[in-house]
Structures are given as structure tokens and as C-alpha cells.
Amino acid sequence: MLTKKQIQLLEFIQKRLARDGVPPSFDEMKDALDLRSKSGIHRLVTALEERGFIRRLPHRARALEVLRLPDALSHLTEAPATEEARPAFTPRVISNTRPARPRGAMTVVDSPAVQLPLMGRIAAGVPIEAISEVSHHVAVPGTMLAGREHHYALEVTGDSMIDAGINDGDVVVIREQDTAENGDIVVALVDDQEATLKRYRRKGSMIALEAANPAYETRLLPDERVRIQGRLVGLIRSY
């Protein structure tokens, strides 16, 4: 039988996995449960793991997987997909041996895979030059994509999002859109010349671009300096 805090933490982890496809950081768990330190979160996570509700994935920074839910949280698997409960994506390895194609919209192939333009690299660290050119195309499972919206792919460089399970060399799948909700991981264009992959938070007239690595500081910028280029919907792991 789980304690109230254990159920609250499991519910928070499940909702964040459903929404973002990546688990929350220990700091976010601490804030969500109103605990004073991360040591309490470590104890709760260990207890949930020992009881078989979650699993810590090896060789990945703070990666968690929900294995099952108690009856008290059964509604999380029955609720329709909303902004709070979108289907989670699963990182997977996909090889791409197809030749590059001319720049343009995504091409649906006969298999369940979709060819997306790889727009180059995106900084998960210090922002780099804005991405605008297609280097080649990558094959992505159609299940990663949302409806008929336009998508593109970017190769991640840097480690500022490592605590969100996004590593240097991974390929992220981005749904093109110009709006975001608090907590979304987005491609943000700063001053029309720097592109970066960060978690988005609006604070009044300011935009916070948050890293998922304590070694990097949050950037707080006036909203007119930040333009959203898309939201993370999928991740292709590079091993």
C-alpha cells in the first residue's frame, strides 16, 4: 500500500511523462510535492521502485519509467489526451540510409516511417546560430507525429537538457508552431539569430528559457526577443 506522498509523486511523474514524454527533474518533483529537499524525493522514488511501480533506466541522466499504476490512479490511463495528458513518446534508434532530398514538406513513404527534413543542429547549451538549412532527411515513425501538422528534426548539441533525457547527439522531432504552454520543451529563436532547445515558462512580460542541467542558468528575456519555432514531440536516441 502506498502512502499519500508516494501516490502524489507517482501521479506527477505519470502526468509529466504523458505530457512531455520525459520525466520531471528532482527539483520539479520537490516543488510539486512541497518538500524542502531532494533527499525526500530520493526516498519516495526508491520506495516506488522497490514496490515495482517505477524503474530507473540505467546509463541515462535521471530517467524514470512508470511500470504500473495503483487503483487510485487508474483514471490516468483512461482519460482522453489533453494538454495535461498527451501520449508520451518513446526514444528509439532509427538508422537513416536514404539519400538527401530537396528541401520541402515532409514526405510520407509506403512504410509507417515519415521522412523529415533534418534542419541541422540545435543548441542544448549556449544558443547557436538560427537553423534554416536542410542537411538531409531522417526516417521517423509516423506514430511520433501529431496529425497533419508540419514537423522537422534537429540534432542536439550540448548537455543543458540532459536531466530531461535529451543528450548530446540525439535527434529531436519538432512540431512546427509559434505558441507554447508553460513547461513545454521548445525551439526558441532569440533576437532572430540564436536558436536553442529549452523548457518554456512565461512570467508576465518575460520569457524564461530553462535548462535541465543545474550547470546552466535560466535565461530570462523580454517576450519580444523570443519567438517559438516549435515544440518537442519526439526523440531519437543516439548511442
C-alpha atoms as a printed R data frame, in Angstrom:
    type eleno elety resid chain resno      x      y       z
1   ATOM     1    CA   MET     A     1  0.000  0.000   0.000
2   ATOM     2    CA   LEU     A     2  1.351  3.409  -0.988
3   ATOM     3    CA   THR     A     3  1.482  6.481   1.199
4   ATOM     4    CA   LYS     A     4 -0.237  9.717   0.177
5   ATOM     5    CA   LYS     A     5  3.093 11.296  -0.836
6   ATOM     6    CA   GLN     A     6  4.085  8.251  -2.878
7   ATOM     7    CA   ILE     A     7  0.785  8.395  -4.768
8   ATOM     8    CA   GLN     A     8  1.168 12.138  -5.323
9   ATOM     9    CA   LEU     A     9  4.684 11.680  -6.717
10  ATOM    10    CA   LEU     A    10  3.670  8.779  -8.963
11  ATOM    11    CA   GLU     A    11  0.757 10.822 -10.308
12  ATOM    12    CA   PHE     A    12  3.035 13.810 -11.002
13  ATOM    13    CA   ILE     A    13  5.608 11.636 -12.814
14  ATOM    14    CA   GLN     A    14  2.922  9.919 -14.913
15  ATOM    15    CA   LYS     A    15  1.310 13.215 -15.948
16  ATOM    16    CA   ARG     A    16  4.638 14.742 -16.948
17  ATOM    17    CA   LEU     A    17  5.608 11.652 -18.946
18  ATOM    18    CA   ALA     A    18  2.251 11.787 -20.721
19  ATOM    19    CA   ARG     A    19  2.595 15.497 -21.435
20  ATOM    20    CA   ASP     A    20  6.275 15.823 -22.372
21  ATOM    21    CA   GLY     A    21  7.484 12.295 -22.957
22  ATOM    22    CA   VAL     A    22 10.268 12.843 -20.409
23  ATOM    23    CA   PRO     A    23 10.118 12.610 -16.611
24  ATOM    24    CA   PRO     A    24 10.288 15.701 -14.372
25  ATOM    25    CA   SER     A    25 13.527 16.691 -12.697
26  ATOM    26    CA   PHE     A    26 14.047 16.021  -8.990
27  ATOM    27    CA   ASP     A    27 13.765 19.777  -8.368
28  ATOM    28    CA   GLU     A    28 10.383 19.821 -10.115
29  ATOM    29    CA   MET     A    29  9.243 16.824  -8.059
30  ATOM    30    CA   LYS     A    30 10.363 18.557  -4.880
31  ATOM    31    CA   ASP     A    31  8.427 21.715  -5.751
32  ATOM    32    CA   ALA     A    32  5.325 19.776  -6.831
33  ATOM    33    CA   LEU     A    33  5.174 17.912  -3.509
34  ATOM    34    CA   ASP     A    34  6.203 20.986  -1.493
35  ATOM    35    CA   LEU     A    35  9.208 19.253   0.064
36  ATOM    36    CA   ARG     A    36 12.181 21.114   1.482
37  ATOM    37    CA   SER     A    37 14.934 18.987  -0.040
38  ATOM    38    CA   LYS     A    38 15.549 16.478  -2.814
39  ATOM    39    CA   SER     A    39 16.507 13.803  -0.278
40  ATOM    40    CA   GLY     A    40 12.814 13.271   0.424
41  ATOM    41    CA   ILE     A    41 12.214 12.749  -3.304
42  ATOM    42    CA   HIS     A    42 15.043 10.233  -3.456
43  ATOM    43    CA   ARG     A    43 13.396  8.244  -0.652
44  ATOM    44    CA   LEU     A    44  9.999  8.335  -2.368
45  ATOM    45    CA   VAL     A    45 11.472  7.287  -5.725
46  ATOM    46    CA   THR     A    46 13.354  4.427  -4.072
47  ATOM    47    CA   ALA     A    47 10.186  3.273  -2.319
48  ATOM    48    CA   LEU     A    48  8.191  3.328  -5.564
49  ATOM    49    CA   GLU     A    49 10.955  1.424  -7.339
50  ATOM    50    CA   GLU     A    50 11.124 -1.219  -4.591
51  ATOM    51    CA   ARG     A    51  7.346 -1.702  -4.859
52  ATOM    52    CA   GLY     A    52  7.540 -2.173  -8.630
53  ATOM    53    CA   PHE     A    53  5.697  0.986  -9.715
54  ATOM    54    CA   ILE     A    54  8.621  2.704 -11.433
55  ATOM    55    CA   ARG     A    55 12.012  1.781 -12.822
56  ATOM    56    CA   ARG     A    56 15.174  3.862 -13.070
57  ATOM    57    CA   LEU     A    57 16.717  3.412 -16.514
58  ATOM    58    CA   PRO     A    58 20.487  2.777 -16.462
59  ATOM    59    CA   HIS     A    59 23.076  4.946 -18.224
60  ATOM    60    CA   ARG     A    60 20.679  7.868 -18.624
61  ATOM    61    CA   ALA     A    61 20.503 11.003 -16.539
62  ATOM    62    CA   ARG     A    62 17.605 10.777 -14.085
63  ATOM    63    CA   ALA     A    63 15.447  8.684 -16.414
64  ATOM    64    CA   LEU     A    64 12.329  7.083 -14.949
65  ATOM    65    CA   GLU     A    65  9.736  4.719 -16.399
66  ATOM    66    CA   VAL     A    66  6.307  4.084 -14.878
67  ATOM    67    CA   LEU     A    67  5.657  0.331 -14.883
68  ATOM    68    CA   ARG     A    68  2.178  0.291 -13.366
69  ATOM    69    CA   LEU     A    69 -0.296  2.460 -11.505
70  ATOM    70    CA   PRO     A    70 -2.305  1.736  -8.349
71  ATOM    71    CA   ASP     A    71 -6.100  1.653  -8.486
72  ATOM    72    CA   ALA     A    72 -6.193  5.178  -7.066
73  ATOM    73    CA   LEU     A    73 -4.532  6.470 -10.260
74  ATOM    74    CA   SER     A    74 -6.333  4.281 -12.793
75  ATOM    75    CA   HIS     A    75 -8.053  7.374 -14.192
76  ATOM    76    CA   LEU     A    76 -4.713  8.499 -15.665
77  ATOM    77    CA   THR     A    77 -4.808  5.649 -18.176
78  ATOM    78    CA   GLU     A    78 -8.457  6.220 -19.054
79  ATOM    79    CA   ALA     A    79 -8.545  9.985 -19.512
80  ATOM    80    CA   PRO     A    80 -8.573 11.385 -23.074
81  ATOM    81    CA   ALA     A    81 -5.450 13.081 -24.385
82  ATOM    82    CA   THR     A    82 -5.290 16.739 -23.374
83  ATOM    83    CA   GLU     A    83 -2.556 19.274 -22.758
84  ATOM    84    CA   GLU     A    84 -2.126 17.656 -19.343
85  ATOM    85    CA   ALA     A    85 -2.150 14.111 -20.701
86  ATOM    86    CA   ARG     A    86 -0.750 13.814 -24.201
87  ATOM    87    CA   PRO     A    87  0.523 10.419 -25.397
88  ATOM    88    CA   ALA     A    88  4.131 10.026 -24.371
89  ATOM    89    CA   PHE     A    89  6.831  9.480 -26.949
90  ATOM    90    CA   THR     A    90  9.403  6.724 -26.574
91  ATOM    91    CA   PRO     A    91 13.037  7.344 -27.532
92  ATOM    92    CA   ARG     A    92 14.154  4.881 -30.197
93  ATOM    93    CA   VAL     A    93 17.136  4.335 -32.506
94  ATOM    94    CA   ILE     A    94 16.459  4.750 -36.216
95  ATOM    95    CA   SER     A    95 19.099  4.416 -38.927
96  ATOM    96    CA   ASN     A    96 18.811  6.639 -41.982
97  ATOM    97    CA   THR     A    97 20.468  5.440 -45.196
98  ATOM    98    CA   ARG     A    98 18.289  7.275 -47.698
99  ATOM    99    CA   PRO     A    99 19.902  9.987 -49.859
100 ATOM   100    CA   ALA     A   100 19.126 13.607 -49.113
101 ATOM   101    CA   ARG     A   101 16.046 15.084 -50.745
102 ATOM   102    CA   PRO     A   102 15.313 18.669 -51.816
103 ATOM   103    CA   ARG     A   103 14.056 20.954 -49.106
104 ATOM   104    CA   GLY     A   104 10.321 20.895 -48.619
105 ATOM   105    CA   ALA     A   105  7.465 19.448 -46.632
106 ATOM   106    CA   MET     A   106  7.672 16.021 -45.063
107 ATOM   107    CA   THR     A   107  7.165 13.072 -47.410
108 ATOM   108    CA   VAL     A   108  5.045 10.126 -46.313
109 ATOM   109    CA   VAL     A   109  6.513  6.825 -47.529
110 ATOM   110    CA   ASP     A   110  4.838  3.446 -48.012
111 ATOM   111    CA   SER     A   111  6.088  2.178 -44.644
112 ATOM   112    CA   PRO     A   112  4.909  3.614 -41.305
113 ATOM   113    CA   ALA     A   113  8.005  5.854 -41.376
114 ATOM   114    CA   VAL     A   114  7.953  9.505 -42.444
115 ATOM   115    CA   GLN     A   115 10.874 11.373 -43.999
116 ATOM   116    CA   LEU     A   116 11.506 14.619 -42.078
117 ATOM   117    CA   PRO     A   117 13.989 17.339 -43.024
118 ATOM   118    CA   LEU     A   118 16.948 17.451 -40.628
119 ATOM   119    CA   MET     A   119 17.495 21.184 -40.269
120 ATOM   120    CA   GLY     A   120 20.989 20.936 -38.796
121 ATOM   121    CA   ARG     A   121 21.931 21.317 -35.141
122 ATOM   122    CA   ILE     A   122 20.150 22.920 -32.218
123 ATOM   123    CA   ALA     A   123 21.983 24.027 -29.091
124 ATOM   124    CA   ALA     A   124 21.064 22.452 -25.792
125 ATOM   125    CA   GLY     A   125 23.512 24.772 -24.083
126 ATOM   126    CA   VAL     A   126 24.705 28.178 -25.227
127 ATOM   127    CA   PRO     A   127 22.497 29.242 -28.170
128 ATOM   128    CA   ILE     A   128 23.999 28.884 -31.644
129 ATOM   129    CA   GLU     A   129 23.096 30.434 -34.994
130 ATOM   130    CA   ALA     A   130 19.496 30.021 -36.074
131 ATOM   131    CA   ILE     A   131 18.743 26.873 -38.047
132 ATOM   132    CA   SER     A   132 17.465 27.430 -41.587
133 ATOM   133    CA   GLU     A   133 19.042 24.897 -43.965
134 ATOM   134    CA   VAL     A   134 18.212 21.233 -44.523
135 ATOM   135    CA   SER     A   135 21.283 18.985 -44.259
136 ATOM   136    CA   HIS     A   136 19.458 15.725 -45.113
137 ATOM   137    CA   HIS     A   137 16.337 13.762 -44.193
138 ATOM   138    CA   VAL     A   138 15.714 11.232 -41.439
139 ATOM   139    CA   ALA     A   139 13.113  8.470 -41.181
140 ATOM   140    CA   VAL     A   140 10.798  8.910 -38.196
141 ATOM   141    CA   PRO     A   141  7.952  6.615 -37.055
142 ATOM   142    CA   GLY     A   142  4.621  8.108 -38.040
143 ATOM   143    CA   THR     A   143  3.350  7.473 -34.507
144 ATOM   144    CA   MET     A   144  5.658 10.258 -33.275
145 ATOM   145    CA   LEU     A   145  3.847 12.866 -35.350
146 ATOM   146    CA   ALA     A   146  0.682 14.772 -34.498
147 ATOM   147    CA   GLY     A   147 -1.865 14.671 -37.306
148 ATOM   148    CA   ARG     A   148 -1.022 16.583 -40.479
149 ATOM   149    CA   GLU     A   149  0.976 19.309 -38.775
150 ATOM   150    CA   HIS     A   150  4.390 20.137 -40.232
151 ATOM   151    CA   HIS     A   151  7.348 18.611 -38.406
152 ATOM   152    CA   TYR     A   152 11.107 18.776 -38.696
153 ATOM   153    CA   ALA     A   153 14.118 17.235 -36.977
154 ATOM   154    CA   LEU     A   154 17.197 18.716 -35.311
155 ATOM   155    CA   GLU     A   155 20.396 17.186 -33.995
156 ATOM   156    CA   VAL     A   156 21.101 18.188 -30.393
157 ATOM   157    CA   THR     A   157 24.482 19.577 -29.444
158 ATOM   158    CA   GLY     A   158 25.324 20.246 -25.807
159 ATOM   159    CA   ASP     A   159 24.175 18.869 -22.469
160 ATOM   160    CA   SER     A   160 21.926 21.527 -20.961
161 ATOM   161    CA   MET     A   161 18.816 19.301 -21.336
162 ATOM   162    CA   ILE     A   162 20.399 16.093 -20.066
163 ATOM   163    CA   ASP     A   163 18.160 15.924 -16.978
164 ATOM   164    CA   ALA     A   164 15.170 15.838 -19.345
165 ATOM   165    CA   GLY     A   165 16.667 12.737 -21.006
166 ATOM   166    CA   ILE     A   166 17.959 14.701 -24.033
167 ATOM   167    CA   ASN     A   167 21.631 14.015 -24.693
168 ATOM   168    CA   ASP     A   168 24.292 15.440 -26.976
169 ATOM   169    CA   GLY     A   169 23.925 13.807 -30.414
170 ATOM   170    CA   ASP     A   170 20.243 12.874 -30.039
171 ATOM   171    CA   VAL     A   171 17.791 13.880 -32.763
172 ATOM   172    CA   VAL     A   172 14.670 15.717 -31.607
173 ATOM   173    CA   VAL     A   173 11.420 15.758 -33.565
174 ATOM   174    CA   ILE     A   174  9.748 19.170 -33.509
175 ATOM   175    CA   ARG     A   175  6.179 20.088 -34.387
176 ATOM   176    CA   GLU     A   176  6.233 23.488 -36.040
177 ATOM   177    CA   GLN     A   177  4.177 26.020 -34.040
178 ATOM   178    CA   ASP     A   178  4.571 29.564 -32.756
179 ATOM   179    CA   THR     A   179  2.925 29.187 -29.348
180 ATOM   180    CA   ALA     A   180  3.788 27.170 -26.240
181 ATOM   181    CA   GLU     A   181  2.406 26.278 -22.834
182 ATOM   182    CA   ASN     A   182  4.394 26.602 -19.623
183 ATOM   183    CA   GLY     A   183  6.559 23.526 -19.216
184 ATOM   184    CA   ASP     A   184  6.801 22.713 -22.936
185 ATOM   185    CA   ILE     A   185 10.244 21.943 -24.343
186 ATOM   186    CA   VAL     A   186 10.569 24.233 -27.352
187 ATOM   187    CA   VAL     A   187 12.854 25.508 -30.064
188 ATOM   188    CA   ALA     A   188 13.204 29.181 -29.178
189 ATOM   189    CA   LEU     A   189 14.643 31.800 -31.523
190 ATOM   190    CA   VAL     A   190 16.339 34.620 -29.600
191 ATOM   191    CA   ASP     A   191 16.770 38.008 -31.269
192 ATOM   192    CA   ASP     A   192 16.030 36.357 -34.645
193 ATOM   193    CA   GLN     A   193 19.525 34.874 -34.763
194 ATOM   194    CA   GLU     A   194 20.101 32.345 -31.959
195 ATOM   195    CA   ALA     A   195 18.234 29.041 -31.705
196 ATOM   196    CA   THR     A   196 18.141 26.944 -28.572
197 ATOM   197    CA   LEU     A   197 16.249 23.986 -27.118
198 ATOM   198    CA   LYS     A   198 14.870 24.802 -23.666
199 ATOM   199    CA   ARG     A   199 11.856 24.461 -21.390
200 ATOM   200    CA   TYR     A   200  9.479 27.403 -21.796
201 ATOM   201    CA   ARG     A   201  7.960 29.452 -18.967
202 ATOM   202    CA   ARG     A   202  6.095 32.746 -19.273
203 ATOM   203    CA   LYS     A   203  6.478 35.126 -16.344
204 ATOM   204    CA   GLY     A   204  4.384 38.193 -17.061
205 ATOM   205    CA   SER     A   205  6.012 40.027 -19.967
206 ATOM   206    CA   MET     A   206  9.169 37.945 -19.649
207 ATOM   207    CA   ILE     A   207 10.049 34.532 -21.055
208 ATOM   208    CA   ALA     A   208 12.193 32.097 -19.062
209 ATOM   209    CA   LEU     A   209 14.191 29.569 -21.083
210 ATOM   210    CA   GLU     A   210 15.078 26.882 -18.560
211 ATOM   211    CA   ALA     A   211 17.845 24.322 -18.876
212 ATOM   212    CA   ALA     A   212 17.504 20.812 -17.478
213 ATOM   213    CA   ASN     A   213 21.023 20.783 -16.071
214 ATOM   214    CA   PRO     A   214 21.998 22.645 -12.886
215 ATOM   215    CA   ALA     A   215 25.251 23.741 -14.551
216 ATOM   216    CA   TYR     A   216 23.280 26.149 -16.772
217 ATOM   217    CA   GLU     A   217 21.389 29.229 -15.645
218 ATOM   218    CA   THR     A   218 17.858 30.076 -16.730
219 ATOM   219    CA   ARG     A   219 17.740 32.850 -19.343
220 ATOM   220    CA   LEU     A   220 15.049 35.468 -18.619
221 ATOM   221    CA   LEU     A   221 14.251 37.587 -21.670
222 ATOM   222    CA   PRO     A   222 11.561 40.118 -22.699
223 ATOM   223    CA   ASP     A   223  8.892 38.318 -24.708
224 ATOM   224    CA   GLU     A   224  9.574 40.434 -27.813
225 ATOM   225    CA   ARG     A   225 13.056 38.915 -28.035
226 ATOM   226    CA   VAL     A   226 11.826 35.323 -28.134
227 ATOM   227    CA   ARG     A   227  9.948 33.583 -30.936
228 ATOM   228    CA   ILE     A   228  8.746 29.996 -30.620
229 ATOM   229    CA   GLN     A   229  9.694 27.853 -33.621
230 ATOM   230    CA   GLY     A   230  8.199 24.549 -32.484
231 ATOM   231    CA   ARG     A   231  7.526 22.101 -29.646
232 ATOM   232    CA   LEU     A   232  9.300 18.831 -28.885
233 ATOM   233    CA   VAL     A   233  7.136 15.808 -29.738
234 ATOM   234    CA   GLY     A   234  9.693 13.025 -30.214
235 ATOM   235    CA   LEU     A   235 13.239 11.938 -29.529
236 ATOM   236    CA   ILE     A   236 15.565  9.588 -31.402
237 ATOM   237    CA   ARG     A   237 18.296  8.335 -29.096
238 ATOM   238    CA   SER     A   238 21.913  8.332 -30.238
239 ATOM   239    CA   TYR     A   239 24.019  5.616 -28.581
